[in-house]
C-alpha cells in the first residue's frame, strides 16, 4: 500500500518540520502545498487508485492536507508575531508606562512643613476623630454649657446619642484625648480638618485645617511658649521674621494671646496685604487653663503647659499668596500644578 505509506511519511515529516525564518516556512509551503508539492502530487496519483480504495484514501489525503496546511499556518504565525514585536520596537525590559504623578496639595505641603518644624523641636504627632462629642470639643476645654464662648465657633451638630455629637470645630479635642490617656510630659502637635458653620466665601469656608500644639510638663512658662513660636515663625517665614503677642481670650487658656508676624510682603512697613499695620495674625495661643488640666486628670498644682493653634489655610495664604480660600477645595488642576516646584 504504497500510497498510505507516502501519506504517513509526509505527515511525520511535516510534524517534525522546523523553520528558522519566514522564508523557510514559504519553502515548506511550496514543498508540500504548491501545485507541484507533495500533497498535490498525491492528489494526482489519487486518480489512478482503484475505485474500492478511493473512499479511504480520499479521506486520508484530505486529512493530510488539512494537517499540513494547519502546521504551516502555525509556523508562519509565529514569525509574524515576532515581526510585529520587532516593528513595534517593544522593549520588554522597560518599566510599565509611567503614570503622570500628581502634585502634593498646597495645604499638605504646608502641613508637612509645619509638622517638620515642630518635630525638630521635639513634638510628636497626634490625631483624632472629626466626629466628636461635646465633652472633647467644648466641656473639657472649659466651655461651660450655655456659655457664650461656644458661639465663637459656629458648630455643626449632627445628633444626640445621648450626648451631643458634632463635627469638631478645632483640633483641641485631640489634645483632650491625649491628656485623658497620657501622663506628662506631653509634647504634641495635632493636624486635622475642622468644621464651622460659616457661609462660604473667599475668606471663610465651612471646613478648614489646623495644626494645634500642646506642651505639658513641670515648670512650663509663657517664655517657653514665646520662644517655640518665635522659632517656628522664623523657620516658616524666614530668619528676619518678628513676632508680637496681643492679649486675647480663649476659654481653655489663661492668659491667652494672638500672635502676629511681621508682614513679609512689605517687611513691616505697611501695605495692602497687612492693611497698613505691618503685622499679620497667624495663630492663637496661651497657657493651658488649670480647669482643662483638672478635667483630664492632670494636677495643675504640679504641672503647667501651653497650647497654640493655627489654620493651615492661613499659613498657606501668607506663604503662597492664595487670595481665595475656595481654591483649596475646588481641585482645579491648573491651580494645584502651580505648587509642583515647591515639592
Ligand atoms: N482652638 C483655637 C481655635 O480653634 C486655637 C487655639 C488653640 C488657641 C490653643 C489657643 C490655644 O481657634
Coordinates of C-alpha atoms in Angstrom, one line a residue, residues 183-186 215-221 224 287 293 298-306:
X183 CA 0.7 61.5 81.7
X184 CA 3.0 64.5 81.3
X185 CA 5.4 65.3 79.9
X186 CA 3.2 65.7 76.8
X215 CA 3.2 71.1 75.8
X216 CA 2.6 70.0 79.4
X217 CA 5.3 69.4 82.0
X218 CA 6.6 70.8 85.3
X219 CA 7.6 74.5 85.2
X220 CA 6.4 75.3 81.7
X221 CA 6.2 79.1 81.3
X224 CA 8.8 78.8 76.7
X287 CA -1.1 78.9 79.0
X293 CA -5.8 70.0 83.2
X298 CA -3.7 66.2 85.5
X299 CA -2.8 68.1 88.7
X300 CA -2.5 71.8 87.9
X301 CA -0.5 72.3 91.2
X302 CA 2.2 70.1 89.7
X303 CA 2.0 70.7 86.0
X304 CA 1.5 73.6 83.7
X305 CA 1.5 73.9 80.0
X306 CA 1.0 75.9 76.9

